[in-house]
Tab-separated table of N, CA and C in Angstrom:
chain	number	residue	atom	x	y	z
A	198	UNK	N	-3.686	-44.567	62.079
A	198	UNK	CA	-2.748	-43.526	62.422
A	198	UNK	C	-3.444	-42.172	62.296
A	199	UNK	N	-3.059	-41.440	63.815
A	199	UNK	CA	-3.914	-39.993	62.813
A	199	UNK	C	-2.730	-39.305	62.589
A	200	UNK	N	-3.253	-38.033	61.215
A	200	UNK	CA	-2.353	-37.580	60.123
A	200	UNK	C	-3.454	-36.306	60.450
A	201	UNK	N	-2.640	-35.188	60.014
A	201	UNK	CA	-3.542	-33.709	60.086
A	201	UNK	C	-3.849	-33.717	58.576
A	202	UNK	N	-4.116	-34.666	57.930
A	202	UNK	CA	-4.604	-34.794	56.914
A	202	UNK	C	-6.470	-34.943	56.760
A	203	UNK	N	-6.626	-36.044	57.664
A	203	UNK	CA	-8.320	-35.801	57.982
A	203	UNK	C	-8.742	-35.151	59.130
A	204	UNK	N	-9.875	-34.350	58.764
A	204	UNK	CA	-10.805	-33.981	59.229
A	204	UNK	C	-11.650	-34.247	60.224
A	205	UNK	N	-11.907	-33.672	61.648
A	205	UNK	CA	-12.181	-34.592	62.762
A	205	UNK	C	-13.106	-35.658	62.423
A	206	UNK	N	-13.426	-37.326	62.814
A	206	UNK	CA	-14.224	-37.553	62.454
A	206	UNK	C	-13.926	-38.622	61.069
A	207	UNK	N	-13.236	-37.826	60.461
A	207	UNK	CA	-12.769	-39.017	58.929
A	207	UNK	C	-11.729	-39.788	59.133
A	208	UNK	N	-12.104	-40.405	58.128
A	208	UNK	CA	-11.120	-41.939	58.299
A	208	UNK	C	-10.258	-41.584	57.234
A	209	UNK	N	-8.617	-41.869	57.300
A	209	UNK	CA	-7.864	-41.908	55.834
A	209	UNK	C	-8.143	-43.314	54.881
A	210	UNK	N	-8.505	-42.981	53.732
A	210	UNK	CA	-8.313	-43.995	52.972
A	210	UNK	C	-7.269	-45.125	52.909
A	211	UNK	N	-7.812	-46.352	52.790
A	211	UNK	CA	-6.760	-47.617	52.943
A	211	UNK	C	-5.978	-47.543	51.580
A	212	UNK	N	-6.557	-47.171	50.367
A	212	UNK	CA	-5.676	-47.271	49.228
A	212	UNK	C	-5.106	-45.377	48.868
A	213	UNK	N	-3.970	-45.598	49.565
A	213	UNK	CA	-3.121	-44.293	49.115
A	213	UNK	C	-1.808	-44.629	48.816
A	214	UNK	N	-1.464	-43.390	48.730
A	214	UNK	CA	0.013	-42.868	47.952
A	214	UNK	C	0.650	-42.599	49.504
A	215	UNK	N	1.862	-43.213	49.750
A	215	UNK	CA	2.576	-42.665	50.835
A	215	UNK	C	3.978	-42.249	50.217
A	216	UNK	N	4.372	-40.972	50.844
A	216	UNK	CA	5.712	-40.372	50.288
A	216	UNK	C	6.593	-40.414	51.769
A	217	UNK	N	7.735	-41.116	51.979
A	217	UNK	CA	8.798	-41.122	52.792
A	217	UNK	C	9.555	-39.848	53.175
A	218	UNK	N	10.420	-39.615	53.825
A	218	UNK	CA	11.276	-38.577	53.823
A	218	UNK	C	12.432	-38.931	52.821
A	219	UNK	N	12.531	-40.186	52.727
A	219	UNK	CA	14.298	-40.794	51.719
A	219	UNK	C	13.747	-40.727	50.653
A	220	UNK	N	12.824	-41.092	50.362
A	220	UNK	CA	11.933	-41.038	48.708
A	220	UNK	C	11.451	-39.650	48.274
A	221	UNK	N	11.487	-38.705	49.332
A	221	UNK	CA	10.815	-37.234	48.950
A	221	UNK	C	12.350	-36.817	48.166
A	222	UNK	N	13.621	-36.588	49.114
A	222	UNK	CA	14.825	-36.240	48.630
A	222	UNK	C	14.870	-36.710	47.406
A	223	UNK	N	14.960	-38.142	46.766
A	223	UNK	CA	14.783	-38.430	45.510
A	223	UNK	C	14.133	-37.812	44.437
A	224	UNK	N	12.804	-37.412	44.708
A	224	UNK	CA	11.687	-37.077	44.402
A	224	UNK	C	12.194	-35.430	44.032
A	225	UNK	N	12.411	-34.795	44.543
A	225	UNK	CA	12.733	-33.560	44.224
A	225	UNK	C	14.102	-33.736	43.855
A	226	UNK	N	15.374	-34.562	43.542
A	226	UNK	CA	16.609	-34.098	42.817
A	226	UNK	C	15.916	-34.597	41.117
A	227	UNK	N	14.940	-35.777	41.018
A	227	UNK	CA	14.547	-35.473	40.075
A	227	UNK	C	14.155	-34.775	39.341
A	228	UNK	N	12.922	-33.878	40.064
A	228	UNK	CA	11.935	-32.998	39.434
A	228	UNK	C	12.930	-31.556	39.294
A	229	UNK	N	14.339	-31.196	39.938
A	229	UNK	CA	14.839	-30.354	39.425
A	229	UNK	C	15.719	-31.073	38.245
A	230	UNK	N	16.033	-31.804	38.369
A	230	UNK	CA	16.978	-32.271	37.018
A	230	UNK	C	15.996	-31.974	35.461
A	231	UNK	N	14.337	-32.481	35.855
A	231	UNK	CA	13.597	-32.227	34.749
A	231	UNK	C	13.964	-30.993	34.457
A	232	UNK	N	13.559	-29.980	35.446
A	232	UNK	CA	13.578	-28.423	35.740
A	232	UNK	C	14.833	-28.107	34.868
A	233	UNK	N	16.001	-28.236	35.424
A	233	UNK	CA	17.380	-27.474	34.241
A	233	UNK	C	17.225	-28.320	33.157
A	234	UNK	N	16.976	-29.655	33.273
A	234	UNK	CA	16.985	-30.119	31.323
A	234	UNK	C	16.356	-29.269	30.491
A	235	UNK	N	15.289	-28.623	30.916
A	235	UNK	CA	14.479	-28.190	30.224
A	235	UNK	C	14.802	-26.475	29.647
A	236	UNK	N	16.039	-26.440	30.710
A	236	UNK	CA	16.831	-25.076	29.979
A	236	UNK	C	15.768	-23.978	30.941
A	237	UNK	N	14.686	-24.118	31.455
A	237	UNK	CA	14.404	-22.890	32.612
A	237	UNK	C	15.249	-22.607	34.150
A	238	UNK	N	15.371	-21.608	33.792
A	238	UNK	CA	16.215	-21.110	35.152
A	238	UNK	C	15.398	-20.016	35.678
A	239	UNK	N	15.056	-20.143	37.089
A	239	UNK	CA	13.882	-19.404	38.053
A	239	UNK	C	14.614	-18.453	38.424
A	240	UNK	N	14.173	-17.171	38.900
A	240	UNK	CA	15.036	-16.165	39.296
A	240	UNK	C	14.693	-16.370	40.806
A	241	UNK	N	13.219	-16.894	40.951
A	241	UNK	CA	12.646	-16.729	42.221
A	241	UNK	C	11.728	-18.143	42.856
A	242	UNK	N	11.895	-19.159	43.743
A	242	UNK	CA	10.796	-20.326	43.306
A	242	UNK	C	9.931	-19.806	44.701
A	243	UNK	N	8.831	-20.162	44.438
A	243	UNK	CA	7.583	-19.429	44.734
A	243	UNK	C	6.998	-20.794	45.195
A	244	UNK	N	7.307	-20.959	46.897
A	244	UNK	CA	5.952	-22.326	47.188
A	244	UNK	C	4.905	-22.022	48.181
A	245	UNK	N	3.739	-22.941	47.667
A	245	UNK	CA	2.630	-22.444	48.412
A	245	UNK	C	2.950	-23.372	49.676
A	246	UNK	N	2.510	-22.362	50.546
A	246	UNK	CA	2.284	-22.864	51.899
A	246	UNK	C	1.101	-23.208	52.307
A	247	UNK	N	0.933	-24.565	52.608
A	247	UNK	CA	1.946	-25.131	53.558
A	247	UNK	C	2.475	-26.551	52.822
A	248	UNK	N	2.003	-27.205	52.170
A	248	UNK	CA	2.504	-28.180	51.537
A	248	UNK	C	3.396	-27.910	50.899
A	249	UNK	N	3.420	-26.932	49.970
A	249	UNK	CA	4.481	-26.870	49.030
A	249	UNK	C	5.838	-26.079	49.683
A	250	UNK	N	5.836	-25.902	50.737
A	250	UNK	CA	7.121	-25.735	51.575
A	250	UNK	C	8.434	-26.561	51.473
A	251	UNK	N	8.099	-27.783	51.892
A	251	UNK	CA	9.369	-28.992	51.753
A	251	UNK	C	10.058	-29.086	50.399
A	252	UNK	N	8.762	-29.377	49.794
A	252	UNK	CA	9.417	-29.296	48.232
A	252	UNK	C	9.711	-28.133	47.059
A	253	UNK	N	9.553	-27.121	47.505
A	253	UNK	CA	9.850	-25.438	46.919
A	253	UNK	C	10.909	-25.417	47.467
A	254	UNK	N	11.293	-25.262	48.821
A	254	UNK	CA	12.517	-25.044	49.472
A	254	UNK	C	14.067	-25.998	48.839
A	255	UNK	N	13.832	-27.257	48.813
A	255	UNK	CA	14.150	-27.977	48.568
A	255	UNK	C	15.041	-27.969	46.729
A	256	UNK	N	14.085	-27.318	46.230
A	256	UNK	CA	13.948	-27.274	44.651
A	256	UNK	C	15.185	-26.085	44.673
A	257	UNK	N	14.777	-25.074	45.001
A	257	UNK	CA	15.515	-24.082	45.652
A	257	UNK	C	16.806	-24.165	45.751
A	258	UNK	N	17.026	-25.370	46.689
A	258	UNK	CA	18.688	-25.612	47.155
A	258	UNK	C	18.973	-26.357	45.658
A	259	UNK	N	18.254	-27.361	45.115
A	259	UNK	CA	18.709	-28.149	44.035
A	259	UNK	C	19.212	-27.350	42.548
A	260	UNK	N	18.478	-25.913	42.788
A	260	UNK	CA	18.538	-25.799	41.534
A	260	UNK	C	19.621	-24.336	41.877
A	261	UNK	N	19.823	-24.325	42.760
A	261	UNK	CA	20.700	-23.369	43.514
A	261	UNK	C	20.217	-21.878	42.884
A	262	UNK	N	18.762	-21.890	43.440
A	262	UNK	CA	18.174	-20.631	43.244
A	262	UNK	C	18.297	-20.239	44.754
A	263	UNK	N	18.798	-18.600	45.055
A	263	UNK	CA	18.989	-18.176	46.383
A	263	UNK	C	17.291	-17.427	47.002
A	264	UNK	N	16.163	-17.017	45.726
A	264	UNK	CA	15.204	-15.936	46.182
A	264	UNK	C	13.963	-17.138	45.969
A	265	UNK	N	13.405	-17.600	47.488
A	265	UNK	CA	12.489	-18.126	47.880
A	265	UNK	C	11.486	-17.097	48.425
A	266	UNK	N	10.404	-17.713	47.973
A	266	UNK	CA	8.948	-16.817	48.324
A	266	UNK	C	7.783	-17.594	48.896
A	267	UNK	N	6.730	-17.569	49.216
A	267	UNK	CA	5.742	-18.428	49.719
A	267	UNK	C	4.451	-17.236	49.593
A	268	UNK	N	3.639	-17.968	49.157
A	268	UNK	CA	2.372	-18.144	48.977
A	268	UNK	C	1.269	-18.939	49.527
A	269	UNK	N	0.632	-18.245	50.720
A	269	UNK	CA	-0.168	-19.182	51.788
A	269	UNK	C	-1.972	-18.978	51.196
A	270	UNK	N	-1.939	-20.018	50.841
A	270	UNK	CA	-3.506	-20.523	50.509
A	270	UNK	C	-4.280	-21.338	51.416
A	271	UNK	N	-5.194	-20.849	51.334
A	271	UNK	CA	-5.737	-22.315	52.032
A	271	UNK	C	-6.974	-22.833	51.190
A	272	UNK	N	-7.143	-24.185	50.705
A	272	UNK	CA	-8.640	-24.806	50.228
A	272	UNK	C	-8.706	-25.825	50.761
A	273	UNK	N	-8.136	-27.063	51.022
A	273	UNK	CA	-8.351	-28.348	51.669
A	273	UNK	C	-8.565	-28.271	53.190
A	274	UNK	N	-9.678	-28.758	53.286
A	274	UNK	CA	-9.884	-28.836	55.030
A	274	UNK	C	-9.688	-30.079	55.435
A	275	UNK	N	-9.343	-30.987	54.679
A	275	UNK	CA	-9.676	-32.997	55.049
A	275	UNK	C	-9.551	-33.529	53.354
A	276	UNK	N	-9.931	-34.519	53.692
A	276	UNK	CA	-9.301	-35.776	52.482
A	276	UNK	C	-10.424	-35.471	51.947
A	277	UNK	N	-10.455	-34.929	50.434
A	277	UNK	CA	-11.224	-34.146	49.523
A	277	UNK	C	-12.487	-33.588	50.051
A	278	UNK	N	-12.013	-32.983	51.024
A	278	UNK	CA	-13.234	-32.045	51.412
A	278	UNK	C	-12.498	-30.310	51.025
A	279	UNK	N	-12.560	-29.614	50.548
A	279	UNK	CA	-12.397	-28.155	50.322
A	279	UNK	C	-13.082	-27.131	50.500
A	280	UNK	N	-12.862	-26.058	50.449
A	280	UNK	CA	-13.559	-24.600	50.738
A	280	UNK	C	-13.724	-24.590	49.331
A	281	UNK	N	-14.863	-23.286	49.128
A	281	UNK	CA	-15.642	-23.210	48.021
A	281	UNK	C	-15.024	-23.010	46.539
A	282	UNK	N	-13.759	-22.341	47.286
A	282	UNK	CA	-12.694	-21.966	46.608
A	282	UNK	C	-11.092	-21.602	47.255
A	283	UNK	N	-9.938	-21.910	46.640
A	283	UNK	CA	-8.699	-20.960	47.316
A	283	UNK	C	-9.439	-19.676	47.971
A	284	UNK	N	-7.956	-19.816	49.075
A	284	UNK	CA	-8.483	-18.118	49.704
A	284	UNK	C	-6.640	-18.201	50.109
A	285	UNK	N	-6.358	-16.915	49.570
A	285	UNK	CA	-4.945	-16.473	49.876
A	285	UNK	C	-4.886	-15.821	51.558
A	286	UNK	N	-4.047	-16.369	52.235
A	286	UNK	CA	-3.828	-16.285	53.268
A	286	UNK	C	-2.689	-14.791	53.573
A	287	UNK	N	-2.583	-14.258	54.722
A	287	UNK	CA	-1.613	-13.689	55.292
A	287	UNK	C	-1.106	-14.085	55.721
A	288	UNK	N	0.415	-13.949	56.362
A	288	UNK	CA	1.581	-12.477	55.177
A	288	UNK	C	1.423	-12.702	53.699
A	289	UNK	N	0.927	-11.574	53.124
A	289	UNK	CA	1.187	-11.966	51.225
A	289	UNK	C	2.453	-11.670	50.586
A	290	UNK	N	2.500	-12.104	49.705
A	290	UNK	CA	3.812	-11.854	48.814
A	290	UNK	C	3.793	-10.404	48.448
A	291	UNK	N	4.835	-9.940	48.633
A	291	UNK	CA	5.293	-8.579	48.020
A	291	UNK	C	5.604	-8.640	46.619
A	292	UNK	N	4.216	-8.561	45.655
A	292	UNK	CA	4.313	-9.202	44.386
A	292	UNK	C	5.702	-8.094	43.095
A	293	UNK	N	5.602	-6.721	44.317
A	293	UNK	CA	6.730	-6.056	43.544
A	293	UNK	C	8.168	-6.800	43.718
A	294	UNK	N	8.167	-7.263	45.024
A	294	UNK	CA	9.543	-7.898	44.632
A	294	UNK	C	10.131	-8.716	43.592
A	295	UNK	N	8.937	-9.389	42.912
A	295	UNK	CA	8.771	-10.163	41.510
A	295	UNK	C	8.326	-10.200	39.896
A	296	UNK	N	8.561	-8.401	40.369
A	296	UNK	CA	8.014	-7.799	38.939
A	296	UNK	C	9.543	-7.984	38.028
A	297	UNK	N	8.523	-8.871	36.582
A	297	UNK	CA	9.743	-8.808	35.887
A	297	UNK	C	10.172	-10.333	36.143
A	298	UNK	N	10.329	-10.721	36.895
A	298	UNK	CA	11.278	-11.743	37.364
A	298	UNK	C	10.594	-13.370	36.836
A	299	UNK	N	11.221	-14.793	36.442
A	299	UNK	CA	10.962	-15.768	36.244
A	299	UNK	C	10.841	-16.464	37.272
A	300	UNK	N	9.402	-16.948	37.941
A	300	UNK	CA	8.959	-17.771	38.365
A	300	UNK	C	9.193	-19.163	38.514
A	301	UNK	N	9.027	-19.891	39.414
A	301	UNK	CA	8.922	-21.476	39.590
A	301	UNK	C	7.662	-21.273	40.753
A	302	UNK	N	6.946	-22.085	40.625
A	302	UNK	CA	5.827	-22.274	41.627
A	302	UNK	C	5.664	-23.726	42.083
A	303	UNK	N	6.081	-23.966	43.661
A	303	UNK	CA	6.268	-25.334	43.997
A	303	UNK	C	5.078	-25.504	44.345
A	304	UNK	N	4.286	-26.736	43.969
A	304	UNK	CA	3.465	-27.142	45.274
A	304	UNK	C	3.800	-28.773	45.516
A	305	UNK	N	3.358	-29.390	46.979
A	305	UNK	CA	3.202	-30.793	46.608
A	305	UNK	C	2.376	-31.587	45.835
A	306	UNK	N	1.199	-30.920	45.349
A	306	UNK	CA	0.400	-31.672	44.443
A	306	UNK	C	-0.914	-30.936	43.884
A	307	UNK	N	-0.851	-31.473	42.842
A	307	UNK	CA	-1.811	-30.657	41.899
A	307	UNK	C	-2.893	-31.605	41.813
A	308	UNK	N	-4.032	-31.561	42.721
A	308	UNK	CA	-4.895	-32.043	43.111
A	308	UNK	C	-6.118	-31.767	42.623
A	309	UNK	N	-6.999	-30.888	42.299
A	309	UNK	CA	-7.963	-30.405	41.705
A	309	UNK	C	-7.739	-29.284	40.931
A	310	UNK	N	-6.257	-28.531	41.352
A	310	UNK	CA	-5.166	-27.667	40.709
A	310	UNK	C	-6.188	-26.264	40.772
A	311	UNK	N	-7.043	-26.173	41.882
A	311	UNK	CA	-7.234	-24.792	41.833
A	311	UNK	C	-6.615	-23.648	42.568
A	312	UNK	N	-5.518	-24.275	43.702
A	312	UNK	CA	-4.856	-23.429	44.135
A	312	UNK	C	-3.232	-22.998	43.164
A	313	UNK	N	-3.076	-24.239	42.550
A	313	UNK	CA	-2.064	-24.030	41.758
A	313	UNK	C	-2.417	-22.997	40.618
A	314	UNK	N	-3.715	-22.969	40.001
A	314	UNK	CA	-4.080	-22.124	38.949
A	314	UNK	C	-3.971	-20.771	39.695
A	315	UNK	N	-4.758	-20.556	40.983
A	315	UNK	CA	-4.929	-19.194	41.161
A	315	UNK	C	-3.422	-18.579	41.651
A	316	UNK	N	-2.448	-19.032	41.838
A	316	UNK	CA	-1.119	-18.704	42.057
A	316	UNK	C	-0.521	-18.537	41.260
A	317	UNK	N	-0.584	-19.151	40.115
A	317	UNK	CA	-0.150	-18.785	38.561
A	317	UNK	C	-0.717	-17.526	37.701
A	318	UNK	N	-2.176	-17.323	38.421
A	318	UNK	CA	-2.562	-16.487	37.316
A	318	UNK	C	-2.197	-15.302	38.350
A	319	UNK	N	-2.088	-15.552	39.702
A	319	UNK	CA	-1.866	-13.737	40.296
A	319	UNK	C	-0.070	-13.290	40.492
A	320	UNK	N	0.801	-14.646	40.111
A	320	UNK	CA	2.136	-13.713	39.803
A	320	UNK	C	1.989	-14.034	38.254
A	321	UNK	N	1.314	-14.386	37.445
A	321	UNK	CA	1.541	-13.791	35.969
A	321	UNK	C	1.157	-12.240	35.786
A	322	UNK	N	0.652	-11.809	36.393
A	322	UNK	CA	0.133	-10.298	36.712
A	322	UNK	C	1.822	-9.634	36.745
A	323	UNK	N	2.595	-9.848	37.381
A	323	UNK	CA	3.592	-9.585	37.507
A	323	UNK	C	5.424	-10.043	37.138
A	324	UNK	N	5.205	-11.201	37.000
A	324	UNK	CA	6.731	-11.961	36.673
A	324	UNK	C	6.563	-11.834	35.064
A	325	UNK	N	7.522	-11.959	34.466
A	325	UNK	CA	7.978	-12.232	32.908
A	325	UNK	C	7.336	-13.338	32.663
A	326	UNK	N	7.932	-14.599	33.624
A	326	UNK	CA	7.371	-16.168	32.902
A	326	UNK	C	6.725	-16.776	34.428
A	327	UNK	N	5.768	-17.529	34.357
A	327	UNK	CA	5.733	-18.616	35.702
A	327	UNK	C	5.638	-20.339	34.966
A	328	UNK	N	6.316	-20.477	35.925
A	328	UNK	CA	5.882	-21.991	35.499
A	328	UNK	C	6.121	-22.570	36.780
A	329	UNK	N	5.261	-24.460	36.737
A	329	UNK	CA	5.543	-24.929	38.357
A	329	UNK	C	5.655	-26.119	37.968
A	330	UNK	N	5.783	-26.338	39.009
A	330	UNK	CA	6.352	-27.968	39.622
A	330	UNK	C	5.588	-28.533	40.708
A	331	UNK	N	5.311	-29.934	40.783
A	331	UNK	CA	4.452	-30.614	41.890
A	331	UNK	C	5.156	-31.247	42.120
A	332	UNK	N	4.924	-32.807	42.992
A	332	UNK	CA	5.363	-33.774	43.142
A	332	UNK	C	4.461	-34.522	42.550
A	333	UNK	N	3.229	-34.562	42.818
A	333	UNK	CA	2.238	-35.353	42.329
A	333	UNK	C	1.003	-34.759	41.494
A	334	UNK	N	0.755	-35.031	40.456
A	334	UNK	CA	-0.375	-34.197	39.492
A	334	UNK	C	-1.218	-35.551	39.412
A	335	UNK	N	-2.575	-34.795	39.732
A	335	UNK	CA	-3.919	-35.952	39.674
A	335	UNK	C	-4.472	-35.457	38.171
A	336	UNK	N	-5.250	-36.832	37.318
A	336	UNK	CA	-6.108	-36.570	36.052
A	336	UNK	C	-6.863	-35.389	36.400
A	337	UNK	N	-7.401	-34.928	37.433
A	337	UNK	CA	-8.599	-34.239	37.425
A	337	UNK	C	-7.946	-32.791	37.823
A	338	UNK	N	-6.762	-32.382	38.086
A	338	UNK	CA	-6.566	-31.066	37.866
A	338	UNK	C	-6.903	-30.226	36.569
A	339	UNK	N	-7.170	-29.113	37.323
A	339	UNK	CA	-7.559	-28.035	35.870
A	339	UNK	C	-6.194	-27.624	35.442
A	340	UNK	N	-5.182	-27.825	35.956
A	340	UNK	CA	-3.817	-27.540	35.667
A	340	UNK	C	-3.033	-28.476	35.531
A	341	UNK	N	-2.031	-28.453	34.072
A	341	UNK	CA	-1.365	-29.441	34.372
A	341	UNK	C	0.144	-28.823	34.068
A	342	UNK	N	0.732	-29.194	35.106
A	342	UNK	CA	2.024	-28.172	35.690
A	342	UNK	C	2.974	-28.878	34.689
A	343	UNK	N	3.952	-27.843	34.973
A	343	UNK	CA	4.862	-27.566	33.722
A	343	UNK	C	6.389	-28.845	34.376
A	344	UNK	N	6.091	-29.149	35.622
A	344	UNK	CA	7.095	-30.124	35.574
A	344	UNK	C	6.278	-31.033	37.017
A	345	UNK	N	6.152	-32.537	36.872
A	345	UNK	CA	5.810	-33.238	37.552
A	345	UNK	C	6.598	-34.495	37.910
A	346	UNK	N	6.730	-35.087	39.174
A	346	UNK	CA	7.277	-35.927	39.212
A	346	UNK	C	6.734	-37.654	39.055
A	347	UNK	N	5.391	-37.584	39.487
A	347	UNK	CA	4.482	-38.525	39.917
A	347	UNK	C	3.095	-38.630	39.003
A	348	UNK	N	2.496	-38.814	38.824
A	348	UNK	CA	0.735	-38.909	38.547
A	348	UNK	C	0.566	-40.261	39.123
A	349	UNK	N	-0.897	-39.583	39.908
A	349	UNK	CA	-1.696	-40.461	40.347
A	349	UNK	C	-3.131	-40.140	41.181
A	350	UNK	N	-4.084	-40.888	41.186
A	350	UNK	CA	-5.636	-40.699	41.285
A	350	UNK	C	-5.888	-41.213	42.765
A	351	UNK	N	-4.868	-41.382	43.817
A	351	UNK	CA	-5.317	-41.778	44.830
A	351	UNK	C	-4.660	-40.637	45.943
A	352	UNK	N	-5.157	-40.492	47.109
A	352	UNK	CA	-4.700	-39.440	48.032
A	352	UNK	C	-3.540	-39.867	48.520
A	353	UNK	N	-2.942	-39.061	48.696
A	353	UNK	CA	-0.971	-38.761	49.017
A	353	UNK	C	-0.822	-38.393	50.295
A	354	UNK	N	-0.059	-39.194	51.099
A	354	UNK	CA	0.283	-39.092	52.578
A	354	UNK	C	1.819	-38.518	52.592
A	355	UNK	N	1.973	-37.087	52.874
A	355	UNK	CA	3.327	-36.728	52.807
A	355	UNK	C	4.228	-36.780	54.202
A	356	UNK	N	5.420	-36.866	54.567
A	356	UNK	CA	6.156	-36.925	55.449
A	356	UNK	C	5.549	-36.270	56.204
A	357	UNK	N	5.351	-34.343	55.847
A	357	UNK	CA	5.573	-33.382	56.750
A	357	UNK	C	3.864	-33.447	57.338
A	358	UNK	N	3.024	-34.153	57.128
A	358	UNK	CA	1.381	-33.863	57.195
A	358	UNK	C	1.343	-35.895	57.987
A	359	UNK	N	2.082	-36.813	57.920
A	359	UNK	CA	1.580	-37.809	58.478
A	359	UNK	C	1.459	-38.082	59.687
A	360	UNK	N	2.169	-37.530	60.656
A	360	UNK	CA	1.779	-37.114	61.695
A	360	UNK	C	1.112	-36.035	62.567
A	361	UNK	N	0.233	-35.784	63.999
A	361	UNK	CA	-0.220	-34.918	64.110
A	361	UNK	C	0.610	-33.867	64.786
A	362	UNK	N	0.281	-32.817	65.255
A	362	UNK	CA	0.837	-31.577	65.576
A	362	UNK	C	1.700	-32.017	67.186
A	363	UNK	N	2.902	-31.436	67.511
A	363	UNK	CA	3.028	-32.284	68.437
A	363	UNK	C	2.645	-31.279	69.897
A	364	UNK	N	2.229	-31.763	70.903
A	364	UNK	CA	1.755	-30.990	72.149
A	364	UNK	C	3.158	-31.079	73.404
A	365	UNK	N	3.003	-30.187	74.108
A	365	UNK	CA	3.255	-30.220	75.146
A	365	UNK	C	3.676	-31.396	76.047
A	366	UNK	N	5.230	-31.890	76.165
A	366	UNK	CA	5.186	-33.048	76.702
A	366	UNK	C	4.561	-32.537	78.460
A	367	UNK	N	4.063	-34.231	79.175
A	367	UNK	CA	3.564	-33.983	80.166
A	367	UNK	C	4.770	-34.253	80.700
């Protein structure tokens, strides 16, 4: 199947993680239920784009926070291939709109967790508290997020990324 997940040329791995659309919904009424057990309430949830879209948004409606934000990074080019480092993308966050304010930072997965770190440390510059949420946190992140739904060491095929981009019908 191709997935805009690999890289022209690569093959997806036979042993992965596949996430559904009926199992994602699950997946996030959990990870907010963790979220209010835990007595944090976000003023603002903050997901990186583009993965962490479905499930920030999502978190959002669950936890019936109204002030969504996005944060566009880019490091993954293909199935663990990355850029040297995060690189924050344009439109940026209007980090004044979040001065002061309690954080949630969605992503879908905390993977080597360097985009999740560098998103944490540039609205801690500004919010009161941050804290985040994944769906999936790997052993080998440098971060290990403050609410997770999943762990696991194999690559993750998400709904919104398993298929490719769609073209122009003929």
């Amino acid at each position: 199947m191709t997935t805009t997940e690999a890289a022209p040329g690569q093959e997806m791995p036979a042993d992965r993680e596949v996430l559904g659309w009926e199992r994602f919904g699950d997946a996030v009424r959990e990870l907010a239920q963790a979220v209010a057990d835990s007595g944090f309430v976000p003023d603002v949830v903050v997901s990186i784009a583009r993965g962490g879209l479905p499930p920030g948004g999502a978190l959002a409606y669950a936890l019936g926070t109204k002030a969504v934000g996005t944060m566009n990074v880019e490091f993954y080019t293909g199935v663990d291939t990355t850029l040297p480092e995060p690189a924050v993308l344009p439109p940026l966050l209007d980090t004044e709109a979040v001065q002061g304010l309690r954080a949630l930072v969605v992503d879908d997965v905390a993977d080597s967790g360097e985009t999740l770190a560098l998103v944490k440390r540039l609205l801690s510059e500004d919010c009161s508290e941050v804290r985040t949420a994944v769906l999936y946190h790997k052993p080998r992140s440098v971060v290990v997020p403050d609410y997770v739904w999943r762990q696991t060491d194999r690559w993750i095929t998400f709904p919104w990324s398993a298929l490719p981009p769609v073209t122009p019908a003929r």
